[in-house]
mmCIF file of C-alpha atoms in Angstrom:
data_model
loop_
_atom_site.group_PDB
_atom_site.id
_atom_site.type_symbol
_atom_site.label_atom_id
_atom_site.label_comp_id
_atom_site.label_asym_id
_atom_site.label_seq_id
_atom_site.Cartn_x
_atom_site.Cartn_y
_atom_site.Cartn_z
ATOM 1 C CA UNK A 1327 -22.871 8.128 -11.680
ATOM 2 C CA UNK A 1328 -21.016 7.202 -8.482
ATOM 3 C CA UNK A 1329 -22.566 3.732 -8.684
ATOM 4 C CA UNK A 1330 -21.275 3.238 -12.229
ATOM 5 C CA UNK A 1331 -17.794 4.433 -11.233
ATOM 6 C CA UNK A 1332 -17.634 2.151 -8.165
ATOM 7 C CA UNK A 1333 -18.866 -0.784 -10.213
ATOM 8 C CA UNK A 1334 -16.230 -0.117 -12.861
ATOM 9 C CA UNK A 1335 -13.449 0.021 -10.269
ATOM 10 C CA UNK A 1336 -14.562 -3.280 -8.736
ATOM 11 C CA UNK A 1337 -15.185 -4.922 -12.117
ATOM 12 C CA UNK A 1338 -11.783 -3.813 -13.425
ATOM 13 C CA UNK A 1339 -9.905 -5.351 -10.498
ATOM 14 C CA UNK A 1340 -11.939 -8.552 -10.573
ATOM 15 C CA UNK A 1341 -11.437 -8.883 -14.353
ATOM 16 C CA UNK A 1342 -7.686 -8.582 -13.893
ATOM 17 C CA UNK A 1343 -7.646 -11.072 -11.035
ATOM 18 C CA UNK A 1344 -9.734 -13.689 -12.815
ATOM 19 C CA UNK A 1345 -8.189 -13.485 -16.283
ATOM 20 C CA UNK A 1346 -5.692 -15.997 -17.623
ATOM 21 C CA UNK A 1347 -4.870 -13.864 -20.645
ATOM 22 C CA UNK A 1348 -2.638 -10.779 -20.726
ATOM 23 C CA UNK A 1349 -5.049 -8.786 -22.878
ATOM 24 C CA UNK A 1350 -7.968 -9.334 -20.519
ATOM 25 C CA UNK A 1351 -5.791 -8.474 -17.536
ATOM 26 C CA UNK A 1352 -4.737 -5.288 -19.317
ATOM 27 C CA UNK A 1353 -8.338 -4.349 -20.154
ATOM 28 C CA UNK A 1354 -9.293 -4.854 -16.515
ATOM 29 C CA UNK A 1355 -6.488 -2.553 -15.346
ATOM 30 C CA UNK A 1356 -7.456 0.104 -17.920
ATOM 31 C CA UNK A 1357 -11.112 0.003 -16.902
ATOM 32 C CA UNK A 1358 -10.086 0.318 -13.272
ATOM 33 C CA UNK A 1359 -7.767 3.256 -14.012
ATOM 34 C CA UNK A 1360 -10.297 5.176 -16.123
ATOM 35 C CA UNK A 1361 -12.925 4.737 -13.405
ATOM 36 C CA UNK A 1362 -10.750 6.053 -10.603
ATOM 37 C CA UNK A 1363 -9.712 9.235 -12.437
ATOM 38 C CA UNK A 1364 -13.017 11.086 -11.767
ATOM 39 C CA UNK A 1365 -12.768 10.032 -8.108
ATOM 40 C CA UNK A 1366 -9.278 11.520 -7.721
ATOM 41 C CA UNK A 1367 -10.310 14.723 -9.492
ATOM 42 C CA UNK A 1368 -13.539 15.073 -7.503
ATOM 43 C CA UNK A 1369 -12.304 17.918 -5.256
ATOM 44 C CA UNK A 1370 -12.410 20.856 -7.674
ATOM 45 C CA UNK A 1371 -8.924 22.099 -6.875
ATOM 46 C CA UNK A 1372 -5.845 22.512 -9.037
ATOM 47 C CA UNK A 1373 -4.075 20.063 -6.719
ATOM 48 C CA UNK A 1374 -6.620 17.352 -7.395
ATOM 49 C CA UNK A 1375 -6.341 17.900 -11.150
ATOM 50 C CA UNK A 1376 -2.563 17.700 -10.909
ATOM 51 C CA UNK A 1377 -2.811 14.488 -8.878
ATOM 52 C CA UNK A 1378 -5.198 13.016 -11.441
ATOM 53 C CA UNK A 1379 -2.830 13.891 -14.292
ATOM 54 C CA UNK A 1380 0.143 12.358 -12.481
ATOM 55 C CA UNK A 1381 -1.823 9.223 -11.707
ATOM 56 C CA UNK A 1382 -3.075 8.923 -15.271
ATOM 57 C CA UNK A 1383 0.352 9.375 -16.839
ATOM 58 C CA UNK A 1384 2.152 6.863 -14.613
ATOM 59 C CA UNK A 1385 -0.595 4.254 -14.943
ATOM 60 C CA UNK A 1386 -0.801 4.744 -18.709
ATOM 61 C CA UNK A 1387 2.970 4.317 -19.074
ATOM 62 C CA UNK A 1388 2.851 1.191 -16.898
ATOM 63 C CA UNK A 1389 -0.008 -0.191 -19.003
ATOM 64 C CA UNK A 1390 1.946 0.480 -22.186
ATOM 65 C CA UNK A 1391 4.962 -1.358 -20.734
ATOM 66 C CA UNK A 1392 2.679 -4.231 -19.833
ATOM 67 C CA UNK A 1393 1.377 -4.453 -23.397
ATOM 68 C CA UNK A 1394 4.937 -4.265 -24.737
ATOM 69 C CA UNK A 1395 6.061 -7.072 -22.450
ATOM 70 C CA UNK A 1396 3.148 -9.403 -23.199
ATOM 71 C CA UNK A 1397 3.348 -8.681 -26.950
ATOM 72 C CA UNK A 1398 7.055 -9.511 -27.078
ATOM 73 C CA UNK A 1399 6.371 -12.672 -25.109
ATOM 74 C CA UNK A 1400 3.523 -13.674 -27.443
ATOM 75 C CA UNK A 1401 5.796 -12.973 -30.418
ATOM 76 C CA UNK A 1402 8.568 -15.146 -28.960
ATOM 77 C CA UNK A 1403 6.542 -18.000 -27.441
ATOM 78 C CA UNK A 1404 3.230 -17.786 -29.293
ATOM 79 C CA UNK A 1405 1.167 -17.618 -26.111
ATOM 80 C CA UNK A 1406 -0.821 -14.828 -24.457
ATOM 81 C CA UNK A 1407 -1.260 -16.898 -21.320
ATOM 82 C CA UNK A 1408 -0.272 -15.113 -18.102
ATOM 83 C CA UNK A 1409 1.465 -18.156 -16.668
ATOM 84 C CA UNK A 1410 3.475 -18.614 -19.883
ATOM 85 C CA UNK A 1411 5.499 -15.406 -19.512
ATOM 86 C CA UNK A 1412 8.808 -17.168 -20.105
ATOM 87 C CA UNK A 1413 10.864 -14.617 -22.045
ATOM 88 C CA UNK A 1414 13.527 -13.009 -19.756
ATOM 89 C CA UNK A 1415 13.138 -9.532 -21.278
ATOM 90 C CA UNK A 1416 9.343 -9.729 -21.005
ATOM 91 C CA UNK A 1417 9.367 -10.802 -17.360
ATOM 92 C CA UNK A 1418 11.695 -7.945 -16.418
ATOM 93 C CA UNK A 1419 9.631 -5.314 -18.235
ATOM 94 C CA UNK A 1420 6.447 -6.785 -16.757
ATOM 95 C CA UNK A 1421 7.851 -6.751 -13.224
ATOM 96 C CA UNK A 1422 8.832 -3.078 -13.636
ATOM 97 C CA UNK A 1423 5.433 -2.255 -15.087
ATOM 98 C CA UNK A 1424 3.620 -3.875 -12.147
ATOM 99 C CA UNK A 1425 5.906 -2.142 -9.639
ATOM 100 C CA UNK A 1426 5.092 1.155 -11.332
ATOM 101 C CA UNK A 1427 1.374 0.332 -11.133
ATOM 102 C CA UNK A 1428 1.512 -0.380 -7.407
ATOM 103 C CA UNK A 1429 3.934 2.444 -6.630
ATOM 104 C CA UNK A 1430 6.991 0.520 -5.454
ATOM 105 C CA UNK A 1431 10.484 2.037 -5.647
ATOM 106 C CA UNK A 1432 12.315 2.966 -7.884
ATOM 107 C CA UNK A 1433 9.154 4.189 -9.689
ATOM 108 C CA UNK A 1434 7.322 5.376 -6.611
ATOM 109 C CA UNK A 1435 7.477 9.150 -7.114
ATOM 110 C CA UNK A 1436 3.846 9.509 -8.119
ATOM 111 C CA UNK A 1437 2.343 7.871 -5.034
ATOM 112 C CA UNK A 1438 3.005 10.492 -2.293
ATOM 113 C CA UNK A 1439 2.109 13.304 -4.694
ATOM 114 C CA UNK A 1440 -1.174 11.746 -5.765
ATOM 115 C CA UNK A 1441 -2.228 10.939 -2.189
ATOM 116 C CA UNK A 1442 -1.412 14.469 -1.065
ATOM 117 C CA UNK A 1443 -3.499 15.952 -3.872
ATOM 118 C CA UNK A 1444 -6.736 14.157 -3.086
ATOM 119 C CA UNK A 1445 -9.093 13.323 -0.204
ATOM 120 C CA UNK A 1446 -8.443 10.839 2.612
ATOM 121 C CA UNK A 1447 -11.091 8.442 1.257
ATOM 122 C CA UNK A 1448 -9.462 8.396 -2.176
ATOM 123 C CA UNK A 1449 -6.062 7.952 -0.550
ATOM 124 C CA UNK A 1450 -7.500 4.899 1.203
ATOM 125 C CA UNK A 1451 -8.774 3.553 -2.120
ATOM 126 C CA UNK A 1452 -5.409 4.014 -3.839
ATOM 127 C CA UNK A 1453 -3.322 2.486 -1.047
ATOM 128 C CA UNK A 1454 -5.567 -0.563 -0.614
ATOM 129 C CA UNK A 1455 -7.906 -1.586 -3.438
ATOM 130 C CA UNK A 1456 -5.651 -0.316 -6.232
ATOM 131 C CA UNK A 1457 -2.800 -2.556 -5.069
ATOM 132 C CA UNK A 1458 -4.789 -5.782 -5.389
ATOM 133 C CA UNK A 1459 -4.718 -6.189 -9.193
ATOM 134 C CA UNK A 1460 -0.972 -5.582 -9.768
ATOM 135 C CA UNK A 1461 -0.019 -7.710 -6.754
ATOM 136 C CA UNK A 1462 -2.192 -10.556 -8.075
ATOM 137 C CA UNK A 1463 -0.515 -10.371 -11.487
ATOM 138 C CA UNK A 1464 2.920 -10.316 -9.883
ATOM 139 C CA UNK A 1465 1.914 -13.345 -7.823
ATOM 140 C CA UNK A 1466 0.932 -15.182 -11.003
ATOM 141 C CA UNK A 1467 4.254 -14.556 -12.738
ATOM 142 C CA UNK A 1468 6.409 -14.718 -9.597
ATOM 143 C CA UNK A 1469 8.156 -17.975 -10.475
ATOM 144 C CA UNK A 1470 9.267 -16.560 -13.842
ATOM 145 C CA UNK A 1471 10.782 -13.290 -12.579
ATOM 146 C CA UNK A 1472 14.469 -13.275 -11.694
ATOM 147 C CA UNK A 1473 14.720 -13.026 -7.879
ATOM 148 C CA UNK A 1474 17.511 -10.424 -8.115
ATOM 149 C CA UNK A 1475 15.131 -7.903 -9.687
ATOM 150 C CA UNK A 1476 12.425 -8.438 -7.084
ATOM 151 C CA UNK A 1477 14.819 -8.371 -4.145
ATOM 152 C CA UNK A 1478 16.682 -5.234 -5.221
ATOM 153 C CA UNK A 1479 13.423 -3.368 -5.890
ATOM 154 C CA UNK A 1480 12.033 -4.654 -2.595
ATOM 155 C CA UNK A 1481 14.982 -3.569 -0.461
ATOM 156 C CA UNK A 1482 15.044 -0.206 -2.253
ATOM 157 C CA UNK A 1483 11.341 0.253 -1.510
ATOM 158 C CA UNK A 1484 11.930 -0.553 2.157
ATOM 159 C CA UNK A 1485 14.740 2.000 2.408
ATOM 160 C CA UNK A 1486 12.923 4.737 0.477
ATOM 161 C CA UNK A 1487 9.678 4.058 2.337
ATOM 162 C CA UNK A 1488 11.530 4.440 5.628
ATOM 163 C CA UNK A 1489 13.622 7.492 4.785
ATOM 164 C CA UNK A 1490 10.834 9.252 2.900
ATOM 165 C CA UNK A 1491 8.368 8.902 5.749
ATOM 166 C CA UNK A 1492 10.674 10.413 8.356
ATOM 167 C CA UNK A 1493 10.717 13.800 6.676
ATOM 168 C CA UNK A 1494 6.944 14.273 6.412
ATOM 169 C CA UNK A 1495 4.458 16.290 8.394
ATOM 170 C CA UNK A 1496 1.530 15.530 6.075
ATOM 171 C CA UNK A 1497 -0.152 12.302 7.145
ATOM 172 C CA UNK A 1498 -1.184 11.303 3.628
ATOM 173 C CA UNK A 1499 2.410 11.477 2.430
ATOM 174 C CA UNK A 1500 3.553 9.554 5.493
ATOM 175 C CA UNK A 1501 0.975 6.877 4.703
ATOM 176 C CA UNK A 1502 2.185 6.820 1.087
ATOM 177 C CA UNK A 1503 5.735 6.101 2.226
ATOM 178 C CA UNK A 1504 4.393 3.547 4.664
ATOM 179 C CA UNK A 1505 2.717 1.911 1.676
ATOM 180 C CA UNK A 1506 5.974 1.920 -0.315
ATOM 181 C CA UNK A 1507 7.757 0.361 2.660
ATOM 182 C CA UNK A 1508 5.180 -2.419 2.954
ATOM 183 C CA UNK A 1509 5.263 -3.070 -0.786
ATOM 184 C CA UNK A 1510 9.011 -3.524 -0.350
ATOM 185 C CA UNK A 1511 8.368 -6.416 2.031
ATOM 186 C CA UNK A 1512 5.740 -7.868 -0.302
ATOM 187 C CA UNK A 1513 8.002 -7.723 -3.367
ATOM 188 C CA UNK A 1514 11.074 -9.068 -1.553
ATOM 189 C CA UNK A 1515 9.324 -12.194 -0.334
ATOM 190 C CA UNK A 1516 7.443 -12.577 -3.650
ATOM 191 C CA UNK A 1517 10.628 -14.111 -5.073
ATOM 192 C CA UNK A 1518 10.848 -16.832 -2.432
ATOM 193 C CA UNK A 1519 7.356 -17.492 -1.111
ATOM 194 C CA UNK A 1520 4.532 -15.855 -3.106
ATOM 195 C CA UNK A 1521 1.831 -16.948 -0.627
ATOM 196 C CA UNK A 1522 3.632 -15.073 2.120
ATOM 197 C CA UNK A 1523 3.668 -11.982 -0.105
ATOM 198 C CA UNK A 1524 -0.118 -12.156 -0.456
ATOM 199 C CA UNK A 1525 -0.501 -12.542 3.288
ATOM 200 C CA UNK A 1526 1.710 -9.489 3.797
ATOM 201 C CA UNK A 1527 -0.234 -7.248 1.422
ATOM 202 C CA UNK A 1528 -3.600 -8.290 2.886
ATOM 203 C CA UNK A 1529 -2.380 -7.701 6.437
ATOM 204 C CA UNK A 1530 -1.209 -4.268 5.288
ATOM 205 C CA UNK A 1531 -4.630 -3.511 3.784
ATOM 206 C CA UNK A 1532 -6.272 -4.656 7.009
ATOM 207 C CA UNK A 1533 -4.130 -2.248 9.054
ATOM 208 C CA UNK A 1534 -4.237 0.751 6.708
ATOM 209 C CA UNK A 1535 -8.003 0.799 6.203
ATOM 210 C CA UNK A 1536 -8.978 1.593 9.813
ATOM 211 C CA UNK A 1537 -6.174 4.192 10.037
ATOM 212 C CA UNK A 1538 -7.539 6.100 7.046
ATOM 213 C CA UNK A 1539 -11.139 5.671 8.221
ATOM 214 C CA UNK A 1540 -10.264 7.175 11.584
ATOM 215 C CA UNK A 1541 -8.293 10.006 10.016
ATOM 216 C CA UNK A 1542 -11.361 10.726 7.875
ATOM 217 C CA UNK A 1543 -13.665 10.725 10.894
ATOM 218 C CA UNK A 1544 -11.374 13.050 12.816
ATOM 219 C CA UNK A 1545 -10.563 15.039 9.627
ATOM 220 C CA UNK A 1546 -6.874 14.812 10.505
ATOM 221 C CA UNK A 1547 -4.424 15.663 7.747
ATOM 222 C CA UNK A 1548 -1.185 16.738 9.424
ATOM 223 C CA UNK A 1549 0.924 15.775 12.422
ATOM 224 C CA UNK A 1550 -0.175 19.031 14.028
ATOM 225 C CA UNK A 1551 -3.867 18.107 13.679
ATOM 226 C CA UNK A 1552 -3.068 14.673 15.018
ATOM 227 C CA UNK A 1553 -2.145 16.085 18.416
ATOM 228 C CA UNK A 1554 -5.719 17.365 18.827
ATOM 229 C CA UNK A 1555 -7.520 14.083 18.023
ATOM 230 C CA UNK A 1556 -8.204 13.465 21.696
ATOM 231 C CA UNK A 1557 -10.867 16.184 21.587
ATOM 232 C CA UNK A 1558 -12.912 14.072 19.148
ATOM 233 C CA UNK A 1559 -12.632 10.640 20.696
ATOM 234 C CA UNK A 1560 -10.259 9.143 23.190
ATOM 235 C CA UNK A 1561 -10.790 5.590 21.866
ATOM 236 C CA UNK A 1562 -9.942 6.692 18.349
ATOM 237 C CA UNK A 1563 -6.805 8.460 19.522
ATOM 238 C CA UNK A 1564 -5.609 5.327 21.259
ATOM 239 C CA UNK A 1565 -6.551 3.178 18.275
ATOM 240 C CA UNK A 1566 -4.621 5.302 15.757
ATOM 241 C CA UNK A 1567 -1.534 5.213 17.962
ATOM 242 C CA UNK A 1568 -1.704 1.440 18.389
ATOM 243 C CA UNK A 1569 -2.451 0.883 14.698
ATOM 244 C CA UNK A 1570 0.644 2.887 13.792
ATOM 245 C CA UNK A 1571 2.711 0.604 16.013
ATOM 246 C CA UNK A 1572 0.987 -2.390 14.432
ATOM 247 C CA UNK A 1573 1.823 -1.176 10.919
ATOM 248 C CA UNK A 1574 5.441 -0.697 11.946
ATOM 249 C CA UNK A 1575 5.567 -4.401 12.813
ATOM 250 C CA UNK A 1576 6.078 -4.280 16.563
ATOM 251 C CA UNK A 1577 5.044 -7.372 18.517
ATOM 252 C CA UNK A 1578 2.465 -8.236 19.877
ATOM 253 C CA UNK A 1579 0.404 -6.481 17.193
ATOM 254 C CA UNK A 1580 -0.917 -7.992 13.963
ATOM 255 C CA UNK A 1581 1.684 -6.197 11.816
ATOM 256 C CA UNK A 1582 4.382 -8.288 13.463
ATOM 257 C CA UNK A 1583 2.919 -11.489 12.044
ATOM 258 C CA UNK A 1584 3.796 -11.139 8.323
ATOM 259 C CA UNK A 1585 7.199 -9.629 9.148
ATOM 260 C CA UNK A 1586 8.108 -12.511 11.432
ATOM 261 C CA UNK A 1587 6.946 -15.131 8.940
ATOM 262 C CA UNK A 1588 8.818 -13.411 6.088
ATOM 263 C CA UNK A 1589 12.056 -13.233 8.081
ATOM 264 C CA UNK A 1590 11.582 -16.854 9.120
ATOM 265 C CA UNK A 1591 11.178 -17.839 5.474
ATOM 266 C CA UNK A 1592 14.245 -15.847 4.377
ATOM 267 C CA UNK A 1593 16.430 -17.357 7.091
ATOM 268 C CA UNK A 1594 15.225 -20.898 6.367
ATOM 269 C CA UNK A 1595 16.174 -20.365 2.725
ATOM 270 C CA UNK A 1596 19.708 -19.366 3.818
ATOM 271 C CA UNK A 1597 19.209 -15.680 2.993
ATOM 272 C CA UNK A 1598 20.381 -14.316 6.341
ATOM 273 C CA UNK A 1599 21.999 -11.187 4.875
ATOM 274 C CA UNK A 1600 18.735 -10.254 3.182
ATOM 275 C CA UNK A 1601 16.796 -10.847 6.392
ATOM 276 C CA UNK A 1602 19.249 -8.623 8.301
ATOM 277 C CA UNK A 1603 18.891 -5.864 5.693
ATOM 278 C CA UNK A 1604 15.110 -6.066 5.944
ATOM 279 C CA UNK A 1605 15.257 -5.788 9.744
ATOM 280 C CA UNK A 1606 17.540 -2.749 9.521
ATOM 281 C CA UNK A 1607 15.207 -0.961 7.112
ATOM 282 C CA UNK A 1608 12.201 -1.671 9.312
ATOM 283 C CA UNK A 1609 14.051 0.199 12.074
ATOM 284 C CA UNK A 1610 14.163 3.283 9.843
ATOM 285 C CA UNK A 1611 10.424 3.210 9.296
ATOM 286 C CA UNK A 1612 9.785 2.478 12.960
ATOM 287 C CA UNK A 1613 11.077 5.998 13.598
ATOM 288 C CA UNK A 1614 8.193 7.774 11.907
ATOM 289 C CA UNK A 1615 5.518 5.371 13.156
ATOM 290 C CA UNK A 1616 6.785 5.938 16.691
ATOM 291 C CA UNK A 1617 6.781 9.676 16.114
ATOM 292 C CA UNK A 1618 3.122 9.590 15.157
ATOM 293 C CA UNK A 1619 2.273 7.455 18.183
ATOM 294 C CA UNK A 1620 4.270 9.781 20.426
ATOM 295 C CA UNK A 1621 2.573 12.915 19.117
ATOM 296 C CA UNK A 1622 -0.892 11.456 19.464
ATOM 297 C CA UNK A 1623 -0.392 9.875 22.905
ATOM 298 C CA UNK A 1624 2.180 11.844 24.860
ATOM 299 C CA UNK A 1625 1.396 15.424 23.994
ATOM 300 C CA UNK A 1626 -1.712 16.999 25.453
ATOM 301 C CA UNK A 1627 -2.591 20.026 23.371
ATOM 302 C CA UNK A 1628 -3.593 22.834 23.363
ATOM 303 C CA UNK A 1629 -1.036 23.247 26.178
ATOM 304 C CA UNK A 1630 2.036 22.080 24.256
ATOM 305 C CA UNK A 1631 1.177 22.891 20.630
ATOM 306 C CA UNK A 1632 0.211 26.244 19.174
ATOM 307 C CA UNK A 1633 -2.506 24.563 17.108
ATOM 308 C CA UNK A 1634 -6.114 25.437 17.778
ATOM 309 C CA UNK A 1635 -8.599 22.607 18.188
ATOM 310 C CA UNK A 1636 -10.785 22.148 15.110
ATOM 311 C CA UNK A 1637 -14.538 21.777 15.069
ATOM 312 C CA UNK A 1638 -15.283 18.211 14.110
ATOM 313 C CA UNK A 1639 -18.366 16.339 13.075
ATOM 314 C CA UNK A 1640 -19.368 14.266 16.078
ATOM 315 C CA UNK A 1641 -21.343 10.992 16.360
ATOM 316 C CA UNK A 1642 -20.241 9.382 13.121
ATOM 317 C CA UNK A 1643 -20.962 5.723 13.721
ATOM 318 C CA UNK A 1644 -18.690 3.425 11.756
ATOM 319 C CA UNK A 1645 -19.275 -0.297 12.093
ATOM 320 C CA UNK A 1646 -16.504 -1.457 9.684
ATOM 321 C CA UNK A 1647 -13.989 0.601 11.648
ATOM 322 C CA UNK A 1648 -15.086 -0.912 14.955
ATOM 323 C CA UNK A 1649 -14.673 -4.404 13.566
ATOM 324 C CA UNK A 1650 -11.361 -3.777 11.815
ATOM 325 C CA UNK A 1651 -9.429 -2.165 14.658
ATOM 326 C CA UNK A 1652 -9.218 -5.238 16.939
ATOM 327 C CA UNK A 1653 -8.426 -7.438 13.929
ATOM 328 C CA UNK A 1654 -5.701 -5.071 12.814
ATOM 329 C CA UNK A 1655 -4.200 -5.114 16.296
ATOM 330 C CA UNK A 1656 -4.574 -8.477 17.961
ATOM 331 C CA UNK A 1657 -4.566 -11.509 15.694
ATOM 332 C CA UNK A 1658 -0.896 -12.385 16.098
ATOM 333 C CA UNK A 1659 -1.801 -15.488 18.090
ATOM 334 C CA UNK A 1660 -3.175 -17.002 14.856
ATOM 335 C CA UNK A 1661 0.381 -17.523 13.548
ATOM 336 C CA UNK A 1662 0.466 -21.288 14.332
ATOM 337 C CA UNK A 1663 -2.754 -21.771 12.355
ATOM 338 C CA UNK A 1664 -1.297 -20.316 9.143
ATOM 339 C CA UNK A 1665 -0.439 -23.087 6.647
ATOM 340 C CA UNK A 1666 2.906 -21.830 5.345
#
């Protein structure tokens, strides 16, 4: 059954990405959503069921908005083609629907709750794979959406992602806000340079995946647990700390690359105020990334924290993790090779 579910999730996303018609894109998203519901509700807890319900309701509402938007557009222009979404009302509703699907502010409330209610692996799936389809659709209609809508939602996502993450002790919620923050960057630049937006979201996926994989290996769920990761593996401890700094966008790590290119693009299009705002919001989020790095690197429990060290499953060999960590940290020097 797991094979069928995984296949459906992959097929759904690929259908959405390869379709040129709104109805096919919608069917792909529905297939994808229905397949991920059993995965979210796999832990037999009330929390998981609640998370599944929240996920289902938000995604269903977003899908309905998507149908509404494309139907109105077809009614006005006579075309179901994705690239022909010309009606102003339709583009706005569609943009909101896609933001709701990916969990960007102001319709982000479901994301931290859903991640907190399920396992770390599922959280990884939702923050990475589940973003691909809506981001692709937004990319396809990006030149029809009014930039004001994208920019205001983007800046709001950056601010909420930053402020929301500061107040968390649960790592999954922190990662959810980190995701919202990164989506903010993606959406903001989507209005001015869609290719840059794609680069940003894929860099984010590249950095988030190893973080979640390592948290899974070390079975780390809270900031308090995080301080005892050194008992499992020193390399992993160091890697998580550096990856957090990379995600925050500090040079010389990989996460700095999309941020620098985005700011460069904004400034070259005479949007200096917007670039300044974006920089300021990334300072807010830097706070919680630095806090995680500080807790994992500087404190040596059990001497400074009251937490007891957990038994952990040793010798889990993970090849994808080993390959992804260096990539997620040190490919900034490839900037000159990027055709932007």
